[in-house]
Amino acid sequence: MPPRVTLYTRVGCHLCEEARDTVRAICDALGQDWVEIDVDTDPDLKARHGDEVPVAVVDGETVGFWRIDPDRLRAALA
């Protein structure tokens, strides 16, 4: 089964570092797998997300971008 959470990021993004910490903490606490994907490695992802990174997606639905709200992420995983 693929991870429920996908975090789209890019190298050198300070908001992405904060989002990674948030996603890691919540997913670890809830026992959920997650994956991080660098949007700059795929032209389609780069075009889709542009400067709106980080982006957190749960079960295919965007739950936040730029600043990931921990409560909203928890609710999406509930």
PDB file of N, CA, C and O in Angstrom:
ATOM      1  N   MET A   1       0.848  -1.178   0.000  1.00  0.00           N
ATOM      2  CA  MET A   1       0.000   0.000   0.000  1.00  0.00           C
ATOM      3  C   MET A   1       0.896   1.244   0.000  1.00  0.00           C
ATOM      4  O   MET A   1       1.820   1.342   0.794  1.00  0.00           O
ATOM      5  N   PRO A   2       0.626   2.187  -0.891  1.00  0.00           N
ATOM      6  CA  PRO A   2       1.453   3.405  -0.938  1.00  0.00           C
ATOM      7  C   PRO A   2       1.206   4.275   0.303  1.00  0.00           C
ATOM      8  O   PRO A   2       0.148   4.186   0.937  1.00  0.00           O
ATOM      9  N   PRO A   3       2.159   5.135   0.625  1.00  0.00           N
ATOM     10  CA  PRO A   3       1.978   6.045   1.765  1.00  0.00           C
ATOM     11  C   PRO A   3       0.760   6.940   1.548  1.00  0.00           C
ATOM     12  O   PRO A   3       0.464   7.352   0.425  1.00  0.00           O
ATOM     13  N   ARG A   4       0.067   7.250   2.638  1.00  0.00           N
ATOM     14  CA  ARG A   4      -1.111   8.130   2.555  1.00  0.00           C
ATOM     15  C   ARG A   4      -0.708   9.580   2.372  1.00  0.00           C
ATOM     16  O   ARG A   4      -1.481  10.384   1.854  1.00  0.00           O
ATOM     17  N   VAL A   5       0.485   9.944   2.825  1.00  0.00           N
ATOM     18  CA  VAL A   5       0.911  11.342   2.812  1.00  0.00           C
ATOM     19  C   VAL A   5       2.066  11.519   1.830  1.00  0.00           C
ATOM     20  O   VAL A   5       3.040  10.772   1.862  1.00  0.00           O
ATOM     21  N   THR A   6       1.918  12.529   0.991  1.00  0.00           N
ATOM     22  CA  THR A   6       2.997  12.934   0.091  1.00  0.00           C
ATOM     23  C   THR A   6       3.314  14.385   0.393  1.00  0.00           C
ATOM     24  O   THR A   6       2.409  15.223   0.469  1.00  0.00           O
ATOM     25  N   LEU A   7       4.594  14.662   0.564  1.00  0.00           N
ATOM     26  CA  LEU A   7       5.050  16.028   0.787  1.00  0.00           C
ATOM     27  C   LEU A   7       5.896  16.436  -0.415  1.00  0.00           C
ATOM     28  O   LEU A   7       6.934  15.836  -0.684  1.00  0.00           O
ATOM     29  N   TYR A   8       5.412  17.431  -1.147  1.00  0.00           N
ATOM     30  CA  TYR A   8       6.147  17.955  -2.296  1.00  0.00           C
ATOM     31  C   TYR A   8       7.011  19.113  -1.823  1.00  0.00           C
ATOM     32  O   TYR A   8       6.511  20.046  -1.173  1.00  0.00           O
ATOM     33  N   THR A   9       8.303  19.046  -2.145  1.00  0.00           N
ATOM     34  CA  THR A   9       9.269  20.033  -1.662  1.00  0.00           C
ATOM     35  C   THR A   9      10.240  20.397  -2.771  1.00  0.00           C
ATOM     36  O   THR A   9      10.136  19.913  -3.888  1.00  0.00           O
ATOM     37  N   ARG A  10      11.206  21.244  -2.409  1.00  0.00           N
ATOM     38  CA  ARG A  10      12.351  21.489  -3.278  1.00  0.00           C
ATOM     39  C   ARG A  10      13.552  21.781  -2.402  1.00  0.00           C
ATOM     40  O   ARG A  10      13.419  22.225  -1.256  1.00  0.00           O
ATOM     41  N   VAL A  11      14.725  21.517  -2.932  1.00  0.00           N
ATOM     42  CA  VAL A  11      15.978  21.729  -2.210  1.00  0.00           C
ATOM     43  C   VAL A  11      16.173  23.219  -1.940  1.00  0.00           C
ATOM     44  O   VAL A  11      15.885  24.057  -2.797  1.00  0.00           O
ATOM     45  N   GLY A  12      16.624  23.525  -0.728  1.00  0.00           N
ATOM     46  CA  GLY A  12      16.925  24.904  -0.370  1.00  0.00           C
ATOM     47  C   GLY A  12      15.735  25.711   0.102  1.00  0.00           C
ATOM     48  O   GLY A  12      15.848  26.918   0.314  1.00  0.00           O
ATOM     49  N   CYS A  13      14.606  25.087   0.280  1.00  0.00           N
ATOM     50  CA  CYS A  13      13.378  25.765   0.690  1.00  0.00           C
ATOM     51  C   CYS A  13      13.234  25.673   2.206  1.00  0.00           C
ATOM     52  O   CYS A  13      13.047  24.579   2.740  1.00  0.00           O
ATOM     53  N   HIS A  14      13.299  26.821   2.888  1.00  0.00           N
ATOM     54  CA  HIS A  14      13.219  26.787   4.353  1.00  0.00           C
ATOM     55  C   HIS A  14      11.831  26.375   4.838  1.00  0.00           C
ATOM     56  O   HIS A  14      11.695  25.714   5.867  1.00  0.00           O
ATOM     57  N   LEU A  15      10.785  26.731   4.113  1.00  0.00           N
ATOM     58  CA  LEU A  15       9.438  26.283   4.487  1.00  0.00           C
ATOM     59  C   LEU A  15       9.303  24.770   4.332  1.00  0.00           C
ATOM     60  O   LEU A  15       8.580  24.124   5.094  1.00  0.00           O
ATOM     61  N   CYS A  16      10.013  24.215   3.358  1.00  0.00           N
ATOM     62  CA  CYS A  16       9.983  22.770   3.145  1.00  0.00           C
ATOM     63  C   CYS A  16      10.613  22.039   4.328  1.00  0.00           C
ATOM     64  O   CYS A  16      10.131  20.977   4.727  1.00  0.00           O
ATOM     65  N   GLU A  17      11.662  22.606   4.881  1.00  0.00           N
ATOM     66  CA  GLU A  17      12.304  22.002   6.053  1.00  0.00           C
ATOM     67  C   GLU A  17      11.339  21.981   7.233  1.00  0.00           C
ATOM     68  O   GLU A  17      11.220  20.968   7.933  1.00  0.00           O
ATOM     69  N   GLU A  18      10.623  23.074   7.444  1.00  0.00           N
ATOM     70  CA  GLU A  18       9.634  23.132   8.530  1.00  0.00           C
ATOM     71  C   GLU A  18       8.509  22.136   8.280  1.00  0.00           C
ATOM     72  O   GLU A  18       8.065  21.437   9.201  1.00  0.00           O
ATOM     73  N   ALA A  19       8.036  22.069   7.047  1.00  0.00           N
ATOM     74  CA  ALA A  19       6.956  21.148   6.703  1.00  0.00           C
ATOM     75  C   ALA A  19       7.390  19.702   6.903  1.00  0.00           C
ATOM     76  O   ALA A  19       6.612  18.876   7.401  1.00  0.00           O
ATOM     77  N   ARG A  20       8.616  19.388   6.532  1.00  0.00           N
ATOM     78  CA  ARG A  20       9.146  18.032   6.705  1.00  0.00           C
ATOM     79  C   ARG A  20       9.110  17.635   8.178  1.00  0.00           C
ATOM     80  O   ARG A  20       8.695  16.529   8.526  1.00  0.00           O
ATOM     81  N   ASP A  21       9.531  18.550   9.049  1.00  0.00           N
ATOM     82  CA  ASP A  21       9.506  18.268  10.486  1.00  0.00           C
ATOM     83  C   ASP A  21       8.079  18.029  10.977  1.00  0.00           C
ATOM     84  O   ASP A  21       7.833  17.116  11.758  1.00  0.00           O
ATOM     85  N   THR A  22       7.146  18.842  10.507  1.00  0.00           N
ATOM     86  CA  THR A  22       5.739  18.708  10.906  1.00  0.00           C
ATOM     87  C   THR A  22       5.162  17.385  10.425  1.00  0.00           C
ATOM     88  O   THR A  22       4.559  16.636  11.204  1.00  0.00           O
ATOM     89  N   VAL A  23       5.358  17.081   9.155  1.00  0.00           N
ATOM     90  CA  VAL A  23       4.818  15.840   8.584  1.00  0.00           C
ATOM     91  C   VAL A  23       5.450  14.632   9.268  1.00  0.00           C
ATOM     92  O   VAL A  23       4.748  13.684   9.639  1.00  0.00           O
ATOM     93  N   ARG A  24       6.743  14.660   9.453  1.00  0.00           N
ATOM     94  CA  ARG A  24       7.431  13.535  10.100  1.00  0.00           C
ATOM     95  C   ARG A  24       6.869  13.301  11.502  1.00  0.00           C
ATOM     96  O   ARG A  24       6.545  12.169  11.871  1.00  0.00           O
ATOM     97  N   ALA A  25       6.738  14.357  12.300  1.00  0.00           N
ATOM     98  CA  ALA A  25       6.269  14.221  13.677  1.00  0.00           C
ATOM     99  C   ALA A  25       4.852  13.657  13.729  1.00  0.00           C
ATOM    100  O   ALA A  25       4.565  12.743  14.517  1.00  0.00           O
ATOM    101  N   ILE A  26       3.966  14.179  12.897  1.00  0.00           N
ATOM    102  CA  ILE A  26       2.574  13.733  12.942  1.00  0.00           C
ATOM    103  C   ILE A  26       2.443  12.313  12.397  1.00  0.00           C
ATOM    104  O   ILE A  26       1.752  11.475  12.990  1.00  0.00           O
ATOM    105  N   CYS A  27       3.092  12.027  11.297  1.00  0.00           N
ATOM    106  CA  CYS A  27       3.005  10.679  10.732  1.00  0.00           C
ATOM    107  C   CYS A  27       3.624   9.648  11.671  1.00  0.00           C
ATOM    108  O   CYS A  27       3.070   8.550  11.835  1.00  0.00           O
ATOM    109  N   ASP A  28       4.732   9.984  12.295  1.00  0.00           N
ATOM    110  CA  ASP A  28       5.337   9.066  13.264  1.00  0.00           C
ATOM    111  C   ASP A  28       4.392   8.818  14.433  1.00  0.00           C
ATOM    112  O   ASP A  28       4.212   7.685  14.865  1.00  0.00           O
ATOM    113  N   ALA A  29       3.772   9.874  14.942  1.00  0.00           N
ATOM    114  CA  ALA A  29       2.867   9.746  16.081  1.00  0.00           C
ATOM    115  C   ALA A  29       1.633   8.910  15.739  1.00  0.00           C
ATOM    116  O   ALA A  29       1.111   8.185  16.593  1.00  0.00           O
ATOM    117  N   LEU A  30       1.175   9.001  14.483  1.00  0.00           N
ATOM    118  CA  LEU A  30      -0.035   8.285  14.068  1.00  0.00           C
ATOM    119  C   LEU A  30       0.260   6.968  13.357  1.00  0.00           C
ATOM    120  O   LEU A  30      -0.661   6.274  12.919  1.00  0.00           O
ATOM    121  N   GLY A  31       1.547   6.640  13.210  1.00  0.00           N
ATOM    122  CA  GLY A  31       1.910   5.393  12.545  1.00  0.00           C
ATOM    123  C   GLY A  31       1.601   5.375  11.063  1.00  0.00           C
ATOM    124  O   GLY A  31       1.287   4.325  10.501  1.00  0.00           O
ATOM    125  N   GLN A  32       1.703   6.523  10.429  1.00  0.00           N
ATOM    126  CA  GLN A  32       1.424   6.637   8.992  1.00  0.00           C
ATOM    127  C   GLN A  32       2.727   6.767   8.205  1.00  0.00           C
ATOM    128  O   GLN A  32       3.647   7.474   8.616  1.00  0.00           O
ATOM    129  N   ASP A  33       2.775   6.099   7.064  1.00  0.00           N
ATOM    130  CA  ASP A  33       3.917   6.252   6.161  1.00  0.00           C
ATOM    131  C   ASP A  33       3.739   7.528   5.345  1.00  0.00           C
ATOM    132  O   ASP A  33       2.619   7.968   5.100  1.00  0.00           O
ATOM    133  N   TRP A  34       4.861   8.106   4.943  1.00  0.00           N
ATOM    134  CA  TRP A  34       4.812   9.281   4.094  1.00  0.00           C
ATOM    135  C   TRP A  34       6.003   9.259   3.158  1.00  0.00           C
ATOM    136  O   TRP A  34       6.972   8.537   3.378  1.00  0.00           O
ATOM    137  N   VAL A  35       5.907  10.047   2.100  1.00  0.00           N
ATOM    138  CA  VAL A  35       6.974  10.135   1.118  1.00  0.00           C
ATOM    139  C   VAL A  35       7.192  11.604   0.777  1.00  0.00           C
ATOM    140  O   VAL A  35       6.254  12.398   0.785  1.00  0.00           O
ATOM    141  N   GLU A  36       8.444  11.943   0.500  1.00  0.00           N
ATOM    142  CA  GLU A  36       8.786  13.308   0.088  1.00  0.00           C
ATOM    143  C   GLU A  36       9.270  13.267  -1.353  1.00  0.00           C
ATOM    144  O   GLU A  36      10.078  12.414  -1.720  1.00  0.00           O
ATOM    145  N   ILE A  37       8.760  14.192  -2.152  1.00  0.00           N
ATOM    146  CA  ILE A  37       9.132  14.257  -3.563  1.00  0.00           C
ATOM    147  C   ILE A  37       9.584  15.667  -3.886  1.00  0.00           C
ATOM    148  O   ILE A  37       8.872  16.640  -3.613  1.00  0.00           O
ATOM    149  N   ASP A  38      10.759  15.779  -4.494  1.00  0.00           N
ATOM    150  CA  ASP A  38      11.309  17.060  -4.930  1.00  0.00           C
ATOM    151  C   ASP A  38      10.652  17.430  -6.263  1.00  0.00           C
ATOM    152  O   ASP A  38      10.827  16.724  -7.260  1.00  0.00           O
ATOM    153  N   VAL A  39       9.894  18.526  -6.284  1.00  0.00           N
ATOM    154  CA  VAL A  39       9.161  18.909  -7.499  1.00  0.00           C
ATOM    155  C   VAL A  39      10.098  19.246  -8.655  1.00  0.00           C
ATOM    156  O   VAL A  39       9.697  19.149  -9.816  1.00  0.00           O
ATOM    157  N   ASP A  40      11.325  19.634  -8.339  1.00  0.00           N
ATOM    158  CA  ASP A  40      12.258  20.016  -9.401  1.00  0.00           C
ATOM    159  C   ASP A  40      12.822  18.818 -10.163  1.00  0.00           C
ATOM    160  O   ASP A  40      13.524  18.996 -11.157  1.00  0.00           O
ATOM    161  N   THR A  41      12.505  17.599  -9.724  1.00  0.00           N
ATOM    162  CA  THR A  41      12.976  16.404 -10.423  1.00  0.00           C
ATOM    163  C   THR A  41      12.019  15.968 -11.526  1.00  0.00           C
ATOM    164  O   THR A  41      12.323  15.037 -12.268  1.00  0.00           O
ATOM    165  N   ASP A  42      10.872  16.642 -11.630  1.00  0.00           N
ATOM    166  CA  ASP A  42       9.859  16.259 -12.613  1.00  0.00           C
ATOM    167  C   ASP A  42       9.237  17.531 -13.191  1.00  0.00           C
ATOM    168  O   ASP A  42       8.643  18.311 -12.453  1.00  0.00           O
ATOM    169  N   PRO A  43       9.377  17.744 -14.507  1.00  0.00           N
ATOM    170  CA  PRO A  43       8.845  18.975 -15.113  1.00  0.00           C
ATOM    171  C   PRO A  43       7.343  19.177 -14.875  1.00  0.00           C
ATOM    172  O   PRO A  43       6.890  20.310 -14.696  1.00  0.00           O
ATOM    173  N   ASP A  44       6.571  18.102 -14.865  1.00  0.00           N
ATOM    174  CA  ASP A  44       5.126  18.231 -14.630  1.00  0.00           C
ATOM    175  C   ASP A  44       4.839  18.699 -13.208  1.00  0.00           C
ATOM    176  O   ASP A  44       3.976  19.554 -12.993  1.00  0.00           O
ATOM    177  N   LEU A  45       5.542  18.126 -12.240  1.00  0.00           N
ATOM    178  CA  LEU A  45       5.360  18.550 -10.849  1.00  0.00           C
ATOM    179  C   LEU A  45       5.805  19.992 -10.656  1.00  0.00           C
ATOM    180  O   LEU A  45       5.144  20.765  -9.956  1.00  0.00           O
ATOM    181  N   LYS A  46       6.910  20.350 -11.283  1.00  0.00           N
ATOM    182  CA  LYS A  46       7.410  21.722 -11.170  1.00  0.00           C
ATOM    183  C   LYS A  46       6.398  22.708 -11.750  1.00  0.00           C
ATOM    184  O   LYS A  46       6.121  23.756 -11.156  1.00  0.00           O
ATOM    185  N   ALA A  47       5.810  22.364 -12.881  1.00  0.00           N
ATOM    186  CA  ALA A  47       4.804  23.231 -13.497  1.00  0.00           C
ATOM    187  C   ALA A  47       3.536  23.289 -12.652  1.00  0.00           C
ATOM    188  O   ALA A  47       2.934  24.356 -12.497  1.00  0.00           O
ATOM    189  N   ARG A  48       3.134  22.166 -12.083  1.00  0.00           N
ATOM    190  CA  ARG A  48       1.896  22.110 -11.296  1.00  0.00           C
ATOM    191  C   ARG A  48       2.015  22.894  -9.995  1.00  0.00           C
ATOM    192  O   ARG A  48       1.113  23.612  -9.604  1.00  0.00           O
ATOM    193  N   HIS A  49       3.153  22.759  -9.310  1.00  0.00           N
ATOM    194  CA  HIS A  49       3.295  23.370  -7.990  1.00  0.00           C
ATOM    195  C   HIS A  49       4.008  24.718  -8.007  1.00  0.00           C
ATOM    196  O   HIS A  49       3.828  25.505  -7.081  1.00  0.00           O
ATOM    197  N   GLY A  50       4.801  24.981  -9.023  1.00  0.00           N
ATOM    198  CA  GLY A  50       5.493  26.267  -9.126  1.00  0.00           C
ATOM    199  C   GLY A  50       6.183  26.640  -7.833  1.00  0.00           C
ATOM    200  O   GLY A  50       6.990  25.884  -7.310  1.00  0.00           O
ATOM    201  N   ASP A  51       5.857  27.820  -7.316  1.00  0.00           N
ATOM    202  CA  ASP A  51       6.449  28.288  -6.066  1.00  0.00           C
ATOM    203  C   ASP A  51       5.600  27.935  -4.853  1.00  0.00           C
ATOM    204  O   ASP A  51       5.922  28.326  -3.738  1.00  0.00           O
ATOM    205  N   GLU A  52       4.507  27.212  -5.057  1.00  0.00           N
ATOM    206  CA  GLU A  52       3.633  26.835  -3.946  1.00  0.00           C
ATOM    207  C   GLU A  52       4.103  25.526  -3.310  1.00  0.00           C
ATOM    208  O   GLU A  52       3.409  24.510  -3.317  1.00  0.00           O
ATOM    209  N   VAL A  53       5.323  25.547  -2.802  1.00  0.00           N
ATOM    210  CA  VAL A  53       5.857  24.416  -2.056  1.00  0.00           C
ATOM    211  C   VAL A  53       6.284  24.920  -0.691  1.00  0.00           C
ATOM    212  O   VAL A  53       6.647  26.086  -0.560  1.00  0.00           O
ATOM    213  N   PRO A  54       6.203  24.108   0.303  1.00  0.00           N
ATOM    214  CA  PRO A  54       5.815  22.707   0.272  1.00  0.00           C
ATOM    215  C   PRO A  54       4.309  22.534   0.102  1.00  0.00           C
ATOM    216  O   PRO A  54       3.540  23.430   0.404  1.00  0.00           O
ATOM    217  N   VAL A  55       3.945  21.345  -0.367  1.00  0.00           N
ATOM    218  CA  VAL A  55       2.539  20.968  -0.489  1.00  0.00           C
ATOM    219  C   VAL A  55       2.369  19.614   0.192  1.00  0.00           C
ATOM    220  O   VAL A  55       3.111  18.678  -0.104  1.00  0.00           O
ATOM    221  N   ALA A  56       1.402  19.521   1.096  1.00  0.00           N
ATOM    222  CA  ALA A  56       1.088  18.255   1.756  1.00  0.00           C
ATOM    223  C   ALA A  56      -0.199  17.702   1.163  1.00  0.00           C
ATOM    224  O   ALA A  56      -1.204  18.413   1.062  1.00  0.00           O
ATOM    225  N   VAL A  57      -0.149  16.432   0.782  1.00  0.00           N
ATOM    226  CA  VAL A  57      -1.286  15.759   0.168  1.00  0.00           C
ATOM    227  C   VAL A  57      -1.571  14.490   0.964  1.00  0.00           C
ATOM    228  O   VAL A  57      -0.656  13.722   1.259  1.00  0.00           O
ATOM    229  N   VAL A  58      -2.840  14.297   1.319  1.00  0.00           N
ATOM    230  CA  VAL A  58      -3.266  13.096   2.027  1.00  0.00           C
ATOM    231  C   VAL A  58      -4.320  12.397   1.180  1.00  0.00           C
ATOM    232  O   VAL A  58      -5.330  13.021   0.806  1.00  0.00           O
ATOM    233  N   ASP A  59      -4.051  11.146   0.865  1.00  0.00           N
ATOM    234  CA  ASP A  59      -4.993  10.356   0.055  1.00  0.00           C
ATOM    235  C   ASP A  59      -5.405  11.093  -1.212  1.00  0.00           C
ATOM    236  O   ASP A  59      -6.570  11.077  -1.611  1.00  0.00           O
ATOM    237  N   GLY A  60      -4.453  11.780  -1.836  1.00  0.00           N
ATOM    238  CA  GLY A  60      -4.708  12.466  -3.100  1.00  0.00           C
ATOM    239  C   GLY A  60      -5.300  13.853  -2.995  1.00  0.00           C
ATOM    240  O   GLY A  60      -5.484  14.521  -4.000  1.00  0.00           O
ATOM    241  N   GLU A  61      -5.592  14.309  -1.787  1.00  0.00           N
ATOM    242  CA  GLU A  61      -6.191  15.630  -1.590  1.00  0.00           C
ATOM    243  C   GLU A  61      -5.192  16.575  -0.919  1.00  0.00           C
ATOM    244  O   GLU A  61      -4.605  16.223   0.109  1.00  0.00           O
ATOM    245  N   THR A  62      -5.024  17.767  -1.458  1.00  0.00           N
ATOM    246  CA  THR A  62      -4.136  18.758  -0.861  1.00  0.00           C
ATOM    247  C   THR A  62      -4.710  19.234   0.467  1.00  0.00           C
ATOM    248  O   THR A  62      -5.872  19.632   0.530  1.00  0.00           O
ATOM    249  N   VAL A  63      -3.891  19.172   1.509  1.00  0.00           N
ATOM    250  CA  VAL A  63      -4.336  19.629   2.830  1.00  0.00           C
ATOM    251  C   VAL A  63      -3.599  20.889   3.267  1.00  0.00           C
ATOM    252  O   VAL A  63      -3.914  21.444   4.317  1.00  0.00           O
ATOM    253  N   GLY A  64      -2.638  21.336   2.476  1.00  0.00           N
ATOM    254  CA  GLY A  64      -1.957  22.576   2.800  1.00  0.00           C
ATOM    255  C   GLY A  64      -0.751  22.827   1.922  1.00  0.00           C
ATOM    256  O   GLY A  64      -0.199  21.902   1.336  1.00  0.00           O
ATOM    257  N   PHE A  65      -0.388  24.109   1.825  1.00  0.00           N
ATOM    258  CA  PHE A  65       0.842  24.471   1.138  1.00  0.00           C
ATOM    259  C   PHE A  65       1.454  25.669   1.838  1.00  0.00           C
ATOM    260  O   PHE A  65       0.784  26.367   2.600  1.00  0.00           O
ATOM    261  N   TRP A  66       2.711  25.886   1.599  1.00  0.00           N
ATOM    262  CA  TRP A  66       3.580  26.866   2.250  1.00  0.00           C
ATOM    263  C   TRP A  66       3.770  26.518   3.723  1.00  0.00           C
ATOM    264  O   TRP A  66       4.798  26.024   4.100  1.00  0.00           O
ATOM    265  N   ARG A  67       2.795  26.762   4.545  1.00  0.00           N
ATOM    266  CA  ARG A  67       2.887  26.397   5.967  1.00  0.00           C
ATOM    267  C   ARG A  67       1.871  25.286   6.231  1.00  0.00           C
ATOM    268  O   ARG A  67       0.669  25.493   6.046  1.00  0.00           O
ATOM    269  N   ILE A  68       2.365  24.141   6.656  1.00  0.00           N
ATOM    270  CA  ILE A  68       1.488  22.993   6.875  1.00  0.00           C
ATOM    271  C   ILE A  68       0.934  23.061   8.292  1.00  0.00           C
ATOM    272  O   ILE A  68       1.678  23.055   9.266  1.00  0.00           O
ATOM    273  N   ASP A  69      -0.385  23.130   8.392  1.00  0.00           N
ATOM    274  CA  ASP A  69      -1.063  23.218   9.680  1.00  0.00           C
ATOM    275  C   ASP A  69      -1.135  21.820  10.296  1.00  0.00           C
ATOM    276  O   ASP A  69      -1.769  20.927   9.724  1.00  0.00           O
ATOM    277  N   PRO A  70      -0.499  21.620  11.451  1.00  0.00           N
ATOM    278  CA  PRO A  70      -0.482  20.289  12.062  1.00  0.00           C
ATOM    279  C   PRO A  70      -1.883  19.754  12.373  1.00  0.00           C
ATOM    280  O   PRO A  70      -2.148  18.567  12.178  1.00  0.00           O
ATOM    281  N   ASP A  71      -2.778  20.615  12.835  1.00  0.00           N
ATOM    282  CA  ASP A  71      -4.135  20.164  13.164  1.00  0.00           C
ATOM    283  C   ASP A  71      -4.893  19.722  11.907  1.00  0.00           C
ATOM    284  O   ASP A  71      -5.624  18.732  11.940  1.00  0.00           O
ATOM    285  N   ARG A  72      -4.710  20.448  10.842  1.00  0.00           N
ATOM    286  CA  ARG A  72      -5.394  20.081   9.590  1.00  0.00           C
ATOM    287  C   ARG A  72      -4.840  18.759   9.053  1.00  0.00           C
ATOM    288  O   ARG A  72      -5.594  17.918   8.550  1.00  0.00           O
ATOM    289  N   LEU A  73      -3.538  18.548   9.170  1.00  0.00           N
ATOM    290  CA  LEU A  73      -2.931  17.294   8.722  1.00  0.00           C
ATOM    291  C   LEU A  73      -3.442  16.138   9.577  1.00  0.00           C
ATOM    292  O   LEU A  73      -3.829  15.089   9.041  1.00  0.00           O
ATOM    293  N   ARG A  74      -3.481  16.310  10.887  1.00  0.00           N
ATOM    294  CA  ARG A  74      -4.016  15.267  11.783  1.00  0.00           C
ATOM    295  C   ARG A  74      -5.466  14.930  11.422  1.00  0.00           C
ATOM    296  O   ARG A  74      -5.850  13.749  11.358  1.00  0.00           O
ATOM    297  N   ALA A  75      -6.269  15.954  11.200  1.00  0.00           N
ATOM    298  CA  ALA A  75      -7.680  15.732  10.855  1.00  0.00           C
ATOM    299  C   ALA A  75      -7.820  14.956   9.550  1.00  0.00           C
ATOM    300  O   ALA A  75      -8.678  14.082   9.436  1.00  0.00           O
ATOM    301  N   ALA A  76      -6.987  15.269   8.587  1.00  0.00           N
ATOM    302  CA  ALA A  76      -7.046  14.576   7.302  1.00  0.00           C
ATOM    303  C   ALA A  76      -6.670  13.107   7.446  1.00  0.00           C
ATOM    304  O   ALA A  76      -7.158  12.257   6.684  1.00  0.00           O
ATOM    305  N   LEU A  77      -5.838  12.807   8.416  1.00  0.00           N
ATOM    306  CA  LEU A  77      -5.407  11.426   8.630  1.00  0.00           C
ATOM    307  C   LEU A  77      -6.346  10.651   9.554  1.00  0.00           C
ATOM    308  O   LEU A  77      -6.231   9.440   9.680  1.00  0.00           O
ATOM    309  N   ALA A  78      -7.279  11.346  10.178  1.00  0.00           N
ATOM    310  CA  ALA A  78      -8.210  10.683  11.130  1.00  0.00           C
ATOM    311  C   ALA A  78      -9.270   9.889  10.402  1.00  0.00           C
ATOM    312  O   ALA A  78      -9.576  10.093   9.275  1.00  0.00           O
TER     313      ALA A  78
END
